[in-house]
Backbone atoms as SQL, in Angstrom:
CREATE TABLE atoms (id INTEGER PRIMARY KEY, chain TEXT, resi INTEGER, resn TEXT, atom TEXT, x REAL, y REAL, z REAL);
INSERT INTO atoms VALUES
  (1, 'A', 1, 'UNK', 'N', -1.071, 17.302, 12.568),
  (2, 'A', 1, 'UNK', 'CA', -1.550, 17.221, 11.202),
  (3, 'A', 1, 'UNK', 'C', -2.896, 16.508, 11.194),
  (4, 'A', 2, 'UNK', 'N', -3.791, 16.972, 10.340),
  (5, 'A', 2, 'UNK', 'CA', -5.122, 16.392, 10.220),
  (6, 'A', 2, 'UNK', 'C', -5.050, 15.100, 9.420),
  (7, 'A', 3, 'UNK', 'N', -5.081, 13.964, 10.124),
  (8, 'A', 3, 'UNK', 'CA', -4.970, 12.677, 9.437),
  (9, 'A', 3, 'UNK', 'C', -6.277, 12.286, 8.750),
  (10, 'A', 4, 'UNK', 'N', -7.346, 13.075, 8.938),
  (11, 'A', 4, 'UNK', 'CA', -8.599, 12.829, 8.227),
  (12, 'A', 4, 'UNK', 'C', -8.590, 13.485, 6.850),
  (13, 'A', 5, 'UNK', 'N', -7.676, 14.416, 6.648),
  (14, 'A', 5, 'UNK', 'CA', -7.571, 15.096, 5.353),
  (15, 'A', 5, 'UNK', 'C', -7.016, 14.122, 4.318),
  (16, 'A', 6, 'UNK', 'N', -7.339, 14.329, 3.047),
  (17, 'A', 6, 'UNK', 'CA', -6.763, 13.481, 2.001),
  (18, 'A', 6, 'UNK', 'C', -5.233, 13.509, 2.055),
  (19, 'A', 7, 'UNK', 'N', -4.627, 12.421, 1.659),
  (20, 'A', 7, 'UNK', 'CA', -3.171, 12.290, 1.682),
  (21, 'A', 7, 'UNK', 'C', -2.496, 13.436, 0.941),
  (22, 'A', 8, 'UNK', 'N', -3.023, 13.818, -0.204),
  (23, 'A', 8, 'UNK', 'CA', -2.412, 14.901, -0.978),
  (24, 'A', 8, 'UNK', 'C', -2.410, 16.210, -0.189),
  (25, 'A', 9, 'UNK', 'N', -3.463, 16.481, 0.560),
  (26, 'A', 9, 'UNK', 'CA', -3.542, 17.693, 1.382),
  (27, 'A', 9, 'UNK', 'C', -2.557, 17.599, 2.543),
  (28, 'A', 10, 'UNK', 'N', -2.454, 16.432, 3.166),
  (29, 'A', 10, 'UNK', 'CA', -1.494, 16.243, 4.254),
  (30, 'A', 10, 'UNK', 'C', -0.075, 16.517, 3.774),
  (31, 'A', 11, 'UNK', 'N', 0.243, 16.034, 2.584),
  (32, 'A', 11, 'UNK', 'CA', 1.578, 16.202, 2.020),
  (33, 'A', 11, 'UNK', 'C', 1.888, 17.674, 1.768),
  (34, 'A', 12, 'UNK', 'N', 0.982, 18.380, 1.109),
  (35, 'A', 12, 'UNK', 'CA', 1.198, 19.804, 0.832),
  (36, 'A', 12, 'UNK', 'C', 1.289, 20.590, 2.140),
  (37, 'A', 13, 'UNK', 'N', 0.478, 20.244, 3.114),
  (38, 'A', 13, 'UNK', 'CA', 0.517, 20.913, 4.414),
  (39, 'A', 13, 'UNK', 'C', 1.868, 20.717, 5.090),
  (40, 'A', 14, 'UNK', 'N', 2.403, 19.510, 5.048),
  (41, 'A', 14, 'UNK', 'CA', 3.705, 19.234, 5.663),
  (42, 'A', 14, 'UNK', 'C', 4.817, 20.010, 4.973),
  (43, 'A', 15, 'UNK', 'N', 4.822, 20.038, 3.666),
  (44, 'A', 15, 'UNK', 'CA', 5.881, 20.757, 2.955),
  (45, 'A', 15, 'UNK', 'C', 5.745, 22.262, 3.176),
  (46, 'A', 16, 'UNK', 'N', 4.541, 22.777, 3.214),
  (47, 'A', 16, 'UNK', 'CA', 4.372, 24.210, 3.478),
  (48, 'A', 16, 'UNK', 'C', 4.847, 24.554, 4.886),
  (49, 'A', 17, 'UNK', 'N', 4.627, 23.655, 5.839),
  (50, 'A', 17, 'UNK', 'CA', 5.121, 23.861, 7.204),
  (51, 'A', 17, 'UNK', 'C', 6.643, 23.928, 7.211),
  (52, 'A', 18, 'UNK', 'N', 7.285, 23.010, 6.503),
  (53, 'A', 18, 'UNK', 'CA', 8.749, 22.995, 6.434),
  (54, 'A', 18, 'UNK', 'C', 9.298, 24.249, 5.766),
  (55, 'A', 19, 'UNK', 'N', 8.587, 24.736, 4.760),
  (56, 'A', 19, 'UNK', 'CA', 9.034, 25.909, 4.007),
  (57, 'A', 19, 'UNK', 'C', 8.661, 27.224, 4.693),
  (58, 'A', 20, 'UNK', 'N', 7.748, 27.154, 5.651),
  (59, 'A', 20, 'UNK', 'CA', 7.306, 28.367, 6.329),
  (60, 'A', 20, 'UNK', 'C', 6.428, 29.250, 5.454),
  (61, 'A', 21, 'UNK', 'N', 5.649, 28.611, 4.581),
  (62, 'A', 21, 'UNK', 'CA', 4.750, 29.343, 3.682),
  (63, 'A', 21, 'UNK', 'C', 3.352, 28.741, 3.774),
  (64, 'A', 22, 'UNK', 'N', 2.396, 29.441, 3.206),
  (65, 'A', 22, 'UNK', 'CA', 1.033, 28.915, 3.124),
  (66, 'A', 22, 'UNK', 'C', 0.972, 27.866, 2.012),
  (67, 'A', 23, 'UNK', 'N', 0.127, 26.859, 2.148),
  (68, 'A', 23, 'UNK', 'CA', 0.040, 25.818, 1.112),
  (69, 'A', 23, 'UNK', 'C', -0.208, 26.364, -0.291),
  (70, 'A', 24, 'UNK', 'N', -1.010, 27.420, -0.417),
  (71, 'A', 24, 'UNK', 'CA', -1.308, 27.964, -1.748),
  (72, 'A', 24, 'UNK', 'C', -0.100, 28.634, -2.398),
  (73, 'A', 25, 'UNK', 'N', 0.967, 28.871, -1.612),
  (74, 'A', 25, 'UNK', 'CA', 2.177, 29.469, -2.158),
  (75, 'A', 25, 'UNK', 'C', 3.076, 28.435, -2.841),
  (76, 'A', 26, 'UNK', 'N', 2.808, 27.162, -2.628),
  (77, 'A', 26, 'UNK', 'CA', 3.582, 26.092, -3.257),
  (78, 'A', 26, 'UNK', 'C', 3.052, 25.830, -4.665),
  (79, 'A', 27, 'UNK', 'N', 3.882, 25.223, -5.521),
  (80, 'A', 27, 'UNK', 'CA', 3.379, 24.857, -6.845),
  (81, 'A', 27, 'UNK', 'C', 2.268, 23.809, -6.710),
  (82, 'A', 28, 'UNK', 'N', 1.373, 23.743, -7.681),
  (83, 'A', 28, 'UNK', 'CA', 0.299, 22.742, -7.613),
  (84, 'A', 28, 'UNK', 'C', 0.873, 21.320, -7.590),
  (85, 'A', 29, 'UNK', 'N', 0.449, 20.536, -6.626),
  (86, 'A', 29, 'UNK', 'CA', 0.894, 19.147, -6.536),
  (87, 'A', 29, 'UNK', 'C', 0.474, 18.377, -7.789),
  (88, 'A', 30, 'UNK', 'N', -0.629, 18.771, -8.386),
  (89, 'A', 30, 'UNK', 'CA', -1.139, 18.114, -9.592),
  (90, 'A', 30, 'UNK', 'C', -0.166, 18.199, -10.761),
  (91, 'A', 31, 'UNK', 'N', 0.779, 19.144, -10.701),
  (92, 'A', 31, 'UNK', 'CA', 1.792, 19.250, -11.756),
  (93, 'A', 31, 'UNK', 'C', 2.809, 18.112, -11.681),
  (94, 'A', 32, 'UNK', 'N', 2.882, 17.435, -10.523),
  (95, 'A', 32, 'UNK', 'CA', 3.874, 16.372, -10.310),
  (96, 'A', 32, 'UNK', 'C', 3.276, 14.974, -10.298),
  (97, 'A', 33, 'UNK', 'N', 2.040, 14.867, -9.853),
  (98, 'A', 33, 'UNK', 'CA', 1.445, 13.548, -9.645),
  (99, 'A', 33, 'UNK', 'C', -0.080, 13.673, -9.762),
  (100, 'A', 34, 'UNK', 'N', -0.720, 12.597, -10.152),
  (101, 'A', 34, 'UNK', 'CA', -2.182, 12.565, -10.215),
  (102, 'A', 34, 'UNK', 'C', -2.699, 12.432, -8.781),
  (103, 'A', 35, 'UNK', 'N', -3.152, 13.539, -8.205),
  (104, 'A', 35, 'UNK', 'CA', -3.537, 13.544, -6.791),
  (105, 'A', 35, 'UNK', 'C', -4.771, 12.688, -6.517),
  (106, 'A', 36, 'UNK', 'N', -5.676, 12.619, -7.456),
  (107, 'A', 36, 'UNK', 'CA', -6.871, 11.790, -7.262),
  (108, 'A', 36, 'UNK', 'C', -6.476, 10.317, -7.129),
  (109, 'A', 37, 'UNK', 'N', -5.601, 9.861, -8.006),
  (110, 'A', 37, 'UNK', 'CA', -5.128, 8.471, -7.929),
  (111, 'A', 37, 'UNK', 'C', -4.307, 8.246, -6.670),
  (112, 'A', 38, 'UNK', 'N', -3.469, 9.204, -6.324),
  (113, 'A', 38, 'UNK', 'CA', -2.646, 9.099, -5.118),
  (114, 'A', 38, 'UNK', 'C', -3.531, 8.916, -3.892),
  (115, 'A', 39, 'UNK', 'N', -4.554, 9.754, -3.764),
  (116, 'A', 39, 'UNK', 'CA', -5.459, 9.662, -2.619),
  (117, 'A', 39, 'UNK', 'C', -6.227, 8.344, -2.606),
  (118, 'A', 40, 'UNK', 'N', -6.660, 7.880, -3.764),
  (119, 'A', 40, 'UNK', 'CA', -7.426, 6.630, -3.830),
  (120, 'A', 40, 'UNK', 'C', -6.568, 5.410, -3.526),
  (121, 'A', 41, 'UNK', 'N', -5.355, 5.378, -4.064),
  (122, 'A', 41, 'UNK', 'CA', -4.515, 4.187, -3.916),
  (123, 'A', 41, 'UNK', 'C', -3.788, 4.115, -2.580),
  (124, 'A', 42, 'UNK', 'N', -3.315, 5.255, -2.084),
  (125, 'A', 42, 'UNK', 'CA', -2.460, 5.237, -0.902),
  (126, 'A', 42, 'UNK', 'C', -3.048, 5.933, 0.314),
  (127, 'A', 43, 'UNK', 'N', -4.135, 6.657, 0.166),
  (128, 'A', 43, 'UNK', 'CA', -4.599, 7.492, 1.259),
  (129, 'A', 43, 'UNK', 'C', -5.876, 7.088, 1.944),
  (130, 'A', 44, 'UNK', 'N', -6.464, 5.961, 1.568),
  (131, 'A', 44, 'UNK', 'CA', -7.741, 5.585, 2.156),
  (132, 'A', 44, 'UNK', 'C', -7.709, 4.154, 2.663),
  (133, 'A', 45, 'UNK', 'N', -8.149, 3.992, 3.901),
  (134, 'A', 45, 'UNK', 'CA', -8.207, 2.646, 4.472),
  (135, 'A', 45, 'UNK', 'C', -9.241, 1.784, 3.752),
  (136, 'A', 46, 'UNK', 'N', -10.287, 2.413, 3.220),
  (137, 'A', 46, 'UNK', 'CA', -11.328, 1.649, 2.531),
  (138, 'A', 46, 'UNK', 'C', -11.061, 1.522, 1.032),
  (139, 'A', 47, 'UNK', 'N', -9.908, 2.022, 0.584),
  (140, 'A', 47, 'UNK', 'CA', -9.547, 1.928, -0.832),
  (141, 'A', 47, 'UNK', 'C', -8.965, 0.564, -1.154),
  (142, 'A', 48, 'UNK', 'N', -8.616, 0.348, -2.403),
  (143, 'A', 48, 'UNK', 'CA', -8.027, -0.939, -2.790),
  (144, 'A', 48, 'UNK', 'C', -6.661, -1.121, -2.137),
  (145, 'A', 49, 'UNK', 'N', -6.318, -2.359, -1.792),
  (146, 'A', 49, 'UNK', 'CA', -5.004, -2.618, -1.209),
  (147, 'A', 49, 'UNK', 'C', -3.965, -2.596, -2.315),
  (148, 'A', 50, 'UNK', 'N', -2.975, -1.773, -2.131),
  (149, 'A', 50, 'UNK', 'CA', -1.877, -1.663, -3.087),
  (150, 'A', 50, 'UNK', 'C', -0.595, -1.867, -2.303),
  (151, 'A', 51, 'UNK', 'N', 0.182, -2.842, -2.688),
  (152, 'A', 51, 'UNK', 'CA', 1.465, -3.089, -2.039),
  (153, 'A', 51, 'UNK', 'C', 2.533, -2.372, -2.851),
  (154, 'A', 52, 'UNK', 'N', 3.303, -1.545, -2.204),
  (155, 'A', 52, 'UNK', 'CA', 4.361, -0.837, -2.913),
  (156, 'A', 52, 'UNK', 'C', 4.500, 0.589, -2.428),
  (157, 'A', 53, 'UNK', 'N', 5.067, 1.397, -3.286),
  (158, 'A', 53, 'UNK', 'CA', 5.304, 2.794, -2.944),
  (159, 'A', 53, 'UNK', 'C', 5.395, 3.611, -4.223),
  (160, 'A', 54, 'UNK', 'N', 5.343, 4.912, -4.046),
  (161, 'A', 54, 'UNK', 'CA', 5.522, 5.838, -5.154),
  (162, 'A', 54, 'UNK', 'C', 6.505, 6.917, -4.691),
  (163, 'A', 55, 'UNK', 'N', 7.345, 7.358, -5.611),
  (164, 'A', 55, 'UNK', 'CA', 8.337, 8.385, -5.287),
  (165, 'A', 55, 'UNK', 'C', 8.305, 9.432, -6.396),
  (166, 'A', 56, 'UNK', 'N', 8.364, 10.697, -5.999),
  (167, 'A', 56, 'UNK', 'CA', 8.372, 11.789, -6.970),
  (168, 'A', 56, 'UNK', 'C', 9.004, 13.027, -6.339),
  (169, 'A', 57, 'UNK', 'N', 9.345, 13.986, -7.178),
  (170, 'A', 57, 'UNK', 'CA', 9.906, 15.260, -6.745),
  (171, 'A', 57, 'UNK', 'C', 8.783, 16.286, -6.660),
  (172, 'A', 58, 'UNK', 'N', 8.798, 17.070, -5.570),
  (173, 'A', 58, 'UNK', 'CA', 7.813, 18.137, -5.426),
  (174, 'A', 58, 'UNK', 'C', 8.404, 19.269, -4.603),
  (175, 'A', 59, 'UNK', 'N', 8.370, 20.458, -5.149),
  (176, 'A', 59, 'UNK', 'CA', 8.807, 21.680, -4.458),
  (177, 'A', 59, 'UNK', 'C', 10.226, 21.545, -3.906),
  (178, 'A', 60, 'UNK', 'N', 11.081, 20.850, -4.647),
  (179, 'A', 60, 'UNK', 'CA', 12.465, 20.687, -4.225),
  (180, 'A', 60, 'UNK', 'C', 12.704, 19.543, -3.252),
  (181, 'A', 61, 'UNK', 'N', 11.691, 18.761, -2.960),
  (182, 'A', 61, 'UNK', 'CA', 11.798, 17.633, -2.039),
  (183, 'A', 61, 'UNK', 'C', 11.575, 16.333, -2.797),
  (184, 'A', 62, 'UNK', 'N', 12.185, 15.268, -2.286),
  (185, 'A', 62, 'UNK', 'CA', 11.878, 13.935, -2.784),
  (186, 'A', 62, 'UNK', 'C', 10.837, 13.349, -1.842),
  (187, 'A', 63, 'UNK', 'N', 9.710, 12.980, -2.382),
  (188, 'A', 63, 'UNK', 'CA', 8.592, 12.470, -1.601),
  (189, 'A', 63, 'UNK', 'C', 8.441, 10.983, -1.884),
  (190, 'A', 64, 'UNK', 'N', 8.374, 10.183, -0.828),
  (191, 'A', 64, 'UNK', 'CA', 8.124, 8.752, -0.950),
  (192, 'A', 64, 'UNK', 'C', 6.879, 8.432, -0.135),
  (193, 'A', 65, 'UNK', 'N', 5.919, 7.781, -0.768),
  (194, 'A', 65, 'UNK', 'CA', 4.680, 7.400, -0.094),
  (195, 'A', 65, 'UNK', 'C', 4.563, 5.889, -0.148),
  (196, 'A', 66, 'UNK', 'N', 4.364, 5.274, 1.020),
  (197, 'A', 66, 'UNK', 'CA', 4.263, 3.814, 1.087),
  (198, 'A', 66, 'UNK', 'C', 2.811, 3.377, 0.952),
  (199, 'A', 67, 'UNK', 'N', 2.628, 2.083, 0.774),
  (200, 'A', 67, 'UNK', 'CA', 1.287, 1.516, 0.629),
  (201, 'A', 67, 'UNK', 'C', 0.422, 1.726, 1.870),
  (202, 'A', 68, 'UNK', 'N', 1.051, 2.044, 3.001),
  (203, 'A', 68, 'UNK', 'CA', 0.299, 2.286, 4.235),
  (204, 'A', 68, 'UNK', 'C', -0.240, 3.708, 4.315),
  (205, 'A', 69, 'UNK', 'N', 0.161, 4.565, 3.360),
  (206, 'A', 69, 'UNK', 'CA', -0.265, 5.957, 3.382),
  (207, 'A', 69, 'UNK', 'C', 0.694, 6.871, 4.113),
  (208, 'A', 70, 'UNK', 'N', 1.733, 6.290, 4.695),
  (209, 'A', 70, 'UNK', 'CA', 2.747, 7.112, 5.361),
  (210, 'A', 70, 'UNK', 'C', 3.667, 7.691, 4.305),
  (211, 'A', 71, 'UNK', 'N', 4.134, 8.914, 4.548),
  (212, 'A', 71, 'UNK', 'CA', 5.038, 9.512, 3.573),
  (213, 'A', 71, 'UNK', 'C', 6.285, 10.057, 4.242),
  (214, 'A', 72, 'UNK', 'N', 7.340, 10.117, 3.439),
  (215, 'A', 72, 'UNK', 'CA', 8.632, 10.657, 3.872),
  (216, 'A', 72, 'UNK', 'C', 8.985, 11.780, 2.913),
  (217, 'A', 73, 'UNK', 'N', 9.413, 12.888, 3.467),
  (218, 'A', 73, 'UNK', 'CA', 9.809, 14.048, 2.680),
  (219, 'A', 73, 'UNK', 'C', 11.273, 14.307, 2.976),
  (220, 'A', 74, 'UNK', 'N', 12.100, 14.244, 1.941),
  (221, 'A', 74, 'UNK', 'CA', 13.546, 14.435, 2.143),
  (222, 'A', 74, 'UNK', 'C', 14.082, 15.480, 1.178);
């Protein structure tokens, strides 16, 4: 996975891989979460430090993203 890509892109790429579809075949991530804020708060080493996590549903998966930018898809 391209760890230089924005966190939101990494997430959609991972779920599309699991589903065996192209990323554009998934519903827009923006329908579930503000991707710009997600990328700024959790996806950049030079962004503001945020302690915590965010959890939401996307494409039938429960997604948890930690303050380190790591995510879990269940």
